[in-house]
Coordinates of C-alpha atoms and ligand atoms in Angstrom, one line a residue:
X1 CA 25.0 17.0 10.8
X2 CA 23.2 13.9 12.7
X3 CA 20.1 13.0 11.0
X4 CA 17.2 11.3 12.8
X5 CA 14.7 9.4 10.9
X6 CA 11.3 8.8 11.7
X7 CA 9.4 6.0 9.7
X8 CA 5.8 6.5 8.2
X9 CA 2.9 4.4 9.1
X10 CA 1.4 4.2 5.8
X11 CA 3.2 5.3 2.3
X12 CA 1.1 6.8 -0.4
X13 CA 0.4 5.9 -3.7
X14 CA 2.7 7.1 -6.8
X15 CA 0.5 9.3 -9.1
X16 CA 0.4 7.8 -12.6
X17 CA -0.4 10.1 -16.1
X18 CA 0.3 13.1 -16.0
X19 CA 2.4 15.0 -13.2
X20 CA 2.6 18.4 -13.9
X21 CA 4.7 20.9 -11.7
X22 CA 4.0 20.9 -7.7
X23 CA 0.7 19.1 -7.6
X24 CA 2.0 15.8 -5.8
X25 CA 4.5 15.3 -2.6
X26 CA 6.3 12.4 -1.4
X27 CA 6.0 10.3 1.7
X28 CA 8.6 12.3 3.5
X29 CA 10.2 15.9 5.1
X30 CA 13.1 16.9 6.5
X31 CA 13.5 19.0 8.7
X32 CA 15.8 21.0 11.3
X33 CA 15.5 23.8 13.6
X34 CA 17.5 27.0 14.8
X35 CA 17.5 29.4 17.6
X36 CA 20.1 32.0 19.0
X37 CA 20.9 29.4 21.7
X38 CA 21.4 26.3 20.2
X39 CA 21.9 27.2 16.7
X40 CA 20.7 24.1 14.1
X41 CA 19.3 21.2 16.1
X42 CA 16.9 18.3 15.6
X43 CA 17.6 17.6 12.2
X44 CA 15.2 15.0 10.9
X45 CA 13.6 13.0 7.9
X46 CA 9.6 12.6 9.6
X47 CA 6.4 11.9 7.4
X48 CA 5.4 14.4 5.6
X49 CA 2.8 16.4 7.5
X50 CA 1.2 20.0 8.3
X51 CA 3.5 22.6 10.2
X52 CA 1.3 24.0 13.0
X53 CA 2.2 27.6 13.5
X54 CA 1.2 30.0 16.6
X55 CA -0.7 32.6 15.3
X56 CA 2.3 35.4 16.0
X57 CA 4.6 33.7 14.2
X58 CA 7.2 36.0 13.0
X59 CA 7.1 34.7 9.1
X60 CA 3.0 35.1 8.6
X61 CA 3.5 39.1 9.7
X62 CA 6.9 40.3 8.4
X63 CA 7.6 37.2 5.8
X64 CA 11.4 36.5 6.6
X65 CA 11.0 33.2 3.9
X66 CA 13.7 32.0 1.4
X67 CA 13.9 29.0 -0.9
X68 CA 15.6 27.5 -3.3
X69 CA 15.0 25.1 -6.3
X70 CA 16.6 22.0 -7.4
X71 CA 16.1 18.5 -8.8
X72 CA 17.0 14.9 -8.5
X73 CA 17.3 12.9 -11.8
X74 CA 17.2 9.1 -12.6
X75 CA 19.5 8.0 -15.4
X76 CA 18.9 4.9 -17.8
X77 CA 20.9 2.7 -15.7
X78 CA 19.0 3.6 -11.9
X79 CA 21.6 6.1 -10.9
X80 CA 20.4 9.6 -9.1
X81 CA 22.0 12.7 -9.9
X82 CA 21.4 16.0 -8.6
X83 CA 22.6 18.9 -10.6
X84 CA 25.2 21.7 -9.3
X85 CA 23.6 21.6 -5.1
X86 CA 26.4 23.2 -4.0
X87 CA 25.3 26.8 -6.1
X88 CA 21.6 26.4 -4.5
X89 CA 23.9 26.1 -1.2
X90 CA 25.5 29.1 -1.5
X91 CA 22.8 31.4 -2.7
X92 CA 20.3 30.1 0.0
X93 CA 23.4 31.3 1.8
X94 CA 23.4 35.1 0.4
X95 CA 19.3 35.0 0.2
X96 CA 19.6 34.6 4.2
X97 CA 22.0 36.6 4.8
X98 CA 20.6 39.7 2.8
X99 CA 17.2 39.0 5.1
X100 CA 18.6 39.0 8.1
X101 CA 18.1 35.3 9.2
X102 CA 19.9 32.5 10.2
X103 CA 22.2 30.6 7.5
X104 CA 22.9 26.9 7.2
X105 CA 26.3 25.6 6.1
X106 CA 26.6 24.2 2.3
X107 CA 28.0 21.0 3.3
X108 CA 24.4 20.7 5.8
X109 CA 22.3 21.7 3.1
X110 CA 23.8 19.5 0.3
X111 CA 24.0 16.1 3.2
X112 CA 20.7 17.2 4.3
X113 CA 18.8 17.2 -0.1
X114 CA 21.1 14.1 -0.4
X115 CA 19.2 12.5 2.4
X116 CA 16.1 13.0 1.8
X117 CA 16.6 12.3 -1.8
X118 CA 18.1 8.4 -1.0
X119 CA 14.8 7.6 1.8
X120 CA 12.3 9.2 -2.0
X121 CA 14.4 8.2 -4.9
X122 CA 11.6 5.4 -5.7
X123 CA 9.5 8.9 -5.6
X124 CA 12.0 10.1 -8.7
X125 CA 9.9 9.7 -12.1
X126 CA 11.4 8.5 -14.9
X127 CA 9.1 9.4 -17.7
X128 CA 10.6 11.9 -20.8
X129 CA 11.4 14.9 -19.0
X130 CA 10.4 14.2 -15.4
X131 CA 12.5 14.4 -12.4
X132 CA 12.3 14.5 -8.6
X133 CA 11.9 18.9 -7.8
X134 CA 13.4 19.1 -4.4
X135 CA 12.0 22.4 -2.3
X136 CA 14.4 23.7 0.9
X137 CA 12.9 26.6 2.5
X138 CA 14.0 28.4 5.4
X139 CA 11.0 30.6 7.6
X140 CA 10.9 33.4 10.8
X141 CA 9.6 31.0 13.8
X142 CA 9.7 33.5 16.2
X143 CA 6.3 34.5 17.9
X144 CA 6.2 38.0 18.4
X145 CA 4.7 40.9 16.6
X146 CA 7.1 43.8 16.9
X147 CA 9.9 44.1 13.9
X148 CA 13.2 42.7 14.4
X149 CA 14.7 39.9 13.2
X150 CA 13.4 36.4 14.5
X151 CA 15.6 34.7 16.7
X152 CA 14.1 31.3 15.7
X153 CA 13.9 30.1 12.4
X154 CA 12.8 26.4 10.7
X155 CA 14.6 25.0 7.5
X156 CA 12.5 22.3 5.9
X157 CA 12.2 20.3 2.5
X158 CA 9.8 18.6 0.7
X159 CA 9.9 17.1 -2.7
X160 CA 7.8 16.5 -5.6
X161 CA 7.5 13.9 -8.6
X162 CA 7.3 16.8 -11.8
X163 CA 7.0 17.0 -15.5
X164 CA 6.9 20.0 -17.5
X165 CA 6.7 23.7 -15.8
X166 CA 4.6 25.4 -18.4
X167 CA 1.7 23.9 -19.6
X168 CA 3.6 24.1 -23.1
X169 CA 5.9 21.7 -22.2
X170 CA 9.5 22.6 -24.2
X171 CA 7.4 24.3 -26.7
X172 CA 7.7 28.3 -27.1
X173 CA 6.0 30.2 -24.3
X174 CA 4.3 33.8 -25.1
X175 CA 5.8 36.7 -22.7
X176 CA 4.4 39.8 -21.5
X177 CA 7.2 43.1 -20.9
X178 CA 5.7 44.5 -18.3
X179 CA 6.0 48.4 -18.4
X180 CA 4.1 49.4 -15.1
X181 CA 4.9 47.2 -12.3
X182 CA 8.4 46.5 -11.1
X183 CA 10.5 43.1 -9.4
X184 CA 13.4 44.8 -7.9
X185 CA 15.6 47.7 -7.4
X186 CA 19.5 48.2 -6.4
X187 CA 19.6 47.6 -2.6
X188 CA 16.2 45.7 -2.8
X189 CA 16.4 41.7 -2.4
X190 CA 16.1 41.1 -6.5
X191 CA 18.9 39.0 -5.7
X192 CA 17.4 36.6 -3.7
X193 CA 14.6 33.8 -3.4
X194 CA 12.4 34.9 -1.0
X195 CA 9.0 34.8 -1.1
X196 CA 8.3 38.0 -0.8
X197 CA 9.8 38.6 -4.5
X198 CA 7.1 36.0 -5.5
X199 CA 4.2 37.8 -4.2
X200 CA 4.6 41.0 -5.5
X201 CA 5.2 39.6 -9.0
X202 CA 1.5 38.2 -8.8
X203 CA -0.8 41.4 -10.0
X204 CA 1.5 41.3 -12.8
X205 CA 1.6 37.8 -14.0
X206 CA -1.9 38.2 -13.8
X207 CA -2.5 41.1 -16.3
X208 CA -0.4 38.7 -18.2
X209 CA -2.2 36.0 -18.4
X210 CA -5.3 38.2 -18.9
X211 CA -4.3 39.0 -22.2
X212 CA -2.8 34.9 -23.2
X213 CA 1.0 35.4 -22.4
X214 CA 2.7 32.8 -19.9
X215 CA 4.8 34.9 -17.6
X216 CA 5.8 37.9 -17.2
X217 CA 9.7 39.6 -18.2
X218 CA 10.5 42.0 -15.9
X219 CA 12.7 45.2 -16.9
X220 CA 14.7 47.5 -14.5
X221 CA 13.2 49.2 -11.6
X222 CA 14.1 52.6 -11.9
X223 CA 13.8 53.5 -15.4
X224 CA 11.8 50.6 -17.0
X225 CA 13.6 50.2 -19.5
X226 CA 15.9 47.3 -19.4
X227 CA 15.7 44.0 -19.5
X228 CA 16.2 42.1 -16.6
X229 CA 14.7 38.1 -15.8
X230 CA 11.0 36.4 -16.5
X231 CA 9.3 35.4 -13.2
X232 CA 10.2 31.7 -12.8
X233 CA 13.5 31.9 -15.0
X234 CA 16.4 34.4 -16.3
X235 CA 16.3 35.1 -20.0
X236 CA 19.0 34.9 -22.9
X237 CA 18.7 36.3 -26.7
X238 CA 20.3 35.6 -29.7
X239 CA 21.0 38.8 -31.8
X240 CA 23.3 38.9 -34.6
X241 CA 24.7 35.7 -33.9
X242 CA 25.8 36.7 -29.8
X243 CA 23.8 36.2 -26.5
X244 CA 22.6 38.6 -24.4
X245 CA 21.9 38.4 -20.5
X246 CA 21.3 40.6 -17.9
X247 CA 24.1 40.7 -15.6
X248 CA 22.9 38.6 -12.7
X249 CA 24.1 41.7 -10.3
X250 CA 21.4 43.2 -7.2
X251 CA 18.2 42.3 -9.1
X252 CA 18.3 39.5 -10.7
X253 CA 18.3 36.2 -9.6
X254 CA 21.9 34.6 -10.1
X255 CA 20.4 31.2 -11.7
X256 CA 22.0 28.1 -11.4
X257 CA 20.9 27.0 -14.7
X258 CA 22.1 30.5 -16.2
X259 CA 25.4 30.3 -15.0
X260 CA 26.0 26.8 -15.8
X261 CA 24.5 28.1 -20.0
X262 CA 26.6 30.2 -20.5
X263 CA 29.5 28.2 -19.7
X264 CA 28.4 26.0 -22.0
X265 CA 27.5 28.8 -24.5
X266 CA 31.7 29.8 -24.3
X267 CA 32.7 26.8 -24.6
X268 CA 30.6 26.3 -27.8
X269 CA 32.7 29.5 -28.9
X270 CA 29.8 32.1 -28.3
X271 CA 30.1 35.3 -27.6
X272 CA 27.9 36.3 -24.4
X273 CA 27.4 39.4 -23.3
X274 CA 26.1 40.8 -20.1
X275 CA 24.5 43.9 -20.5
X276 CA 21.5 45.8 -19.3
X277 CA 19.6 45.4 -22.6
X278 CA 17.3 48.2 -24.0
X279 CA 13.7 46.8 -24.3
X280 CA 13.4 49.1 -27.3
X281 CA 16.4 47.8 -28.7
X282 CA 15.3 44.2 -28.1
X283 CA 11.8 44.8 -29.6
X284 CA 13.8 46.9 -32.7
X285 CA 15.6 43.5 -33.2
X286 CA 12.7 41.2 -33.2
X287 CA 11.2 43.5 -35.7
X288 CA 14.2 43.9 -38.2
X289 CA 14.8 40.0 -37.7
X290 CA 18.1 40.1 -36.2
X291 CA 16.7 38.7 -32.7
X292 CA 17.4 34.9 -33.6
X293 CA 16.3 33.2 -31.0
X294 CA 15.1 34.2 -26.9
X295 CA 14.9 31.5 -24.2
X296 CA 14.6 31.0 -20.1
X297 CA 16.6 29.1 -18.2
X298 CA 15.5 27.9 -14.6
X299 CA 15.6 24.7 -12.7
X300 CA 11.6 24.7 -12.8
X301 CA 11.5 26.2 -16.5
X302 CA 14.9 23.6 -17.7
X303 CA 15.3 25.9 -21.2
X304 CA 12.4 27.2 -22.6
X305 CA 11.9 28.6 -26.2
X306 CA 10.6 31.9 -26.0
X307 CA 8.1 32.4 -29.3
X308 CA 6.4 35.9 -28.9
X309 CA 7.3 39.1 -27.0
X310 CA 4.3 41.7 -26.6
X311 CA 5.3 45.3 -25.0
X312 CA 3.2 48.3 -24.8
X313 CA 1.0 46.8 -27.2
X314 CA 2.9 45.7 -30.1
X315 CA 3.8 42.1 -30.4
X316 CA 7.1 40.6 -31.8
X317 CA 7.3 36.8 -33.3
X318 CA 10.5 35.3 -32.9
X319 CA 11.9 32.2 -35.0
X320 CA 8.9 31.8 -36.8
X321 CA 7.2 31.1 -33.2
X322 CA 9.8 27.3 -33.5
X323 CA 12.3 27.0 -31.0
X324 CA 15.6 27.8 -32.5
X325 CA 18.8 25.6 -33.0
X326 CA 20.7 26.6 -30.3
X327 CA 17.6 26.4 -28.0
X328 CA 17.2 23.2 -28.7
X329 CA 21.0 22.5 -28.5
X330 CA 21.1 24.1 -24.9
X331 CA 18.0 22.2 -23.8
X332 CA 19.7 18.7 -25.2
X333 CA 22.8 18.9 -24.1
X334 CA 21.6 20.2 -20.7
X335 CA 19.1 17.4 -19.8
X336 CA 21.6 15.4 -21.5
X337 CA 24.2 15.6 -18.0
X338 CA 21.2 16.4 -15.9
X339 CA 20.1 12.8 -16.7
X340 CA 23.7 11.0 -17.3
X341 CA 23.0 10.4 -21.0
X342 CA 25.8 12.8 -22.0
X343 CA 29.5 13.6 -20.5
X344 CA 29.6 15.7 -17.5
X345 CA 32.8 17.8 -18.5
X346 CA 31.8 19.9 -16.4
X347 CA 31.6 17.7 -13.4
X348 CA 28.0 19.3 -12.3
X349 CA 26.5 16.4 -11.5
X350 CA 26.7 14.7 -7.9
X351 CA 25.3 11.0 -7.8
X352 CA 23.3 10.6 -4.5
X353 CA 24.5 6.9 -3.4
Ligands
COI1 C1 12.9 27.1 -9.8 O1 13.2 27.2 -11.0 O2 13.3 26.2 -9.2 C2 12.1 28.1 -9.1 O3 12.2 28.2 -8.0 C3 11.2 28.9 -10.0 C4 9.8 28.9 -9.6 C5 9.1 27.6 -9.5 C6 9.4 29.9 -8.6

């Protein structure tokens, strides 16, 4: 893919203190357009700046959106990793597909992040846990207000100097099981990162942090029962000494930082199971002390200790409310390759040159 670049006039300033997650963006965009004629075209790395949109624009009425999430990482010695682009390729790939819009090869969106990565890596932060968070997104650019799939369709992406997700940091988090609202069914788009996911997940998180919990875990569609993913990351227990996931199947995101945990977790000589875990069962366990440890995993989240579960008003503490040994081994050894202080045995990590 031929990239144009267009220089800035005027660079901003880096933030200093604090970052926080999503509050600051760099000097620069790409971006690249499709339509049924020309399919992707004017690719280009231009000054950050508003999109203007024509009030019909397909995306505002019937949200055809997806996105994906991943990060750029500084080592000690000035290198820039990103971790494992190629997965946030291929499910941007299925997420478009399943909405019916236009897909972009994995080599084009891996060259096009590495690009725009090299013009902001002074943009990548190198304070204890903070790294670059790179944001591709793909949206309907069609005008027209009847329902069919647009035949136009923009991929951009921005970036942003983070820190920690959750205001906790890599301290436990408090979740909600929510028993009234839903995420996803089988057939739905559970699978996927589109927005739309996002938006119904909202009146939810909200009753959640209502009553002091972080975010919300959301359990199956159809009966309610079991356990499927947290809103911003998938979700792993330790029972009895072996980890439980949902199987990342129709409605639950297939995480890029879940896949690459319980590799790790095997190779470690854990057993991990994926099974469609009974919430009753889970909260049984976290009452009779055989649920060890609970954690998220997510490219926004990184590993985070779960410390309290709440659901249909009882409330269960897990690991005295610490994060657990293994916790802390996933998150160590995990931001370990993400920032080329540890082996990559895995050879996840692609150096941006
Ligand atoms: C991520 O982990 O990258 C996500 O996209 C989750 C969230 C910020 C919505």
């Amino acid at each position: 893919m031929e990239i144009r670049f267009e220089k800035a006039d005027h660079l901003k300033e880096k933030p200093t203190g604090t970052l926080g997650f999503g509050k600051y963006y760099t000097d620069y965009m790409f971006v690249a357009d499709w339509d049924a004629g020309q399919g992707w075209h004017d690719a280009r790395i231009t000054p950050y700046a508003p999109i203007m949109m024509d009030p019909a624009t397909m995306v505002l009425h019937y949200a055809q959106e997806t996105f994906e999430g991943l990060k750029a990482y500084k080592t000690d010695d000035g290198r820039v990793l990103m971790f494992r682009p190629e997965m946030n390729a291929r499910r941007f790939i299925n997420s478009n597909k399943r909405l019916s819009m236009a897909t972009l090869p994995e080599e084009d969106f891996v060259q096009a992040c590495e690009s725009l990565v090299r013009v902001e890596k002074d943009w990548i932060p190198t304070g204890d846990g903070e790294s670059l968070y790179i944001r591709p997104y793909m949206f309907a650019t069609e005008k027209a207000v009847g329902v069919h799939p647009s035949r136009s369709y923009k991929f951009i992406i921005i970036c942003s100097p983070v820190g920690a997700y959750y205001p906790e940091g890599v301290s436990p988090v408090k979740i909600y099981i929510e028993d009234e609202y839903t995420r996803a069914t089988v057939g739905g788009t559970g699978f996927t990162k589109c927005g739309g996911n996002y938006a119904g997940s909202l009146k939810a998180q909200e009753k959640a942090e209502e009553l002091g919990y972080t975010q919300v875990l959301w359990l199956d569609g159809v009966h309610r029962q079991y356990v499927e993913e947290v809103g911003s990351m998938n979700v792993m227990f330790k029972i009895d000494g072996k980890i439980i996931t949902a199987p990342a199947g129709e409605t639950v995101l297939p995480g890029v930082t879940r896949d690459s945990m319980i590799q790790l977790l095997k190779s470690w000589g854990y057993e991990v199971i994926e099974k469609h875990l009974d919430v009753n069962e889970l909260m049984e366990a976290g009452k009779n002390g055989k649920l060890e440890e609970a954690w998220g995993t997510g490219t926004a989240a990184v590993i985070s200790p779960i410390g309290e579960l709440y659901y249909k008003g009882e409330k269960v503490t897990i690991n005295g409310f610490k994060t657990g040994e293994l916790t802390h081994k996933l998150y160590d050894t995990l931001t370990g390759i993400q920032w080329g202080r540890l082996e990559d045995k895995f050879h996840w990590t692609v150096e941006v040159k």
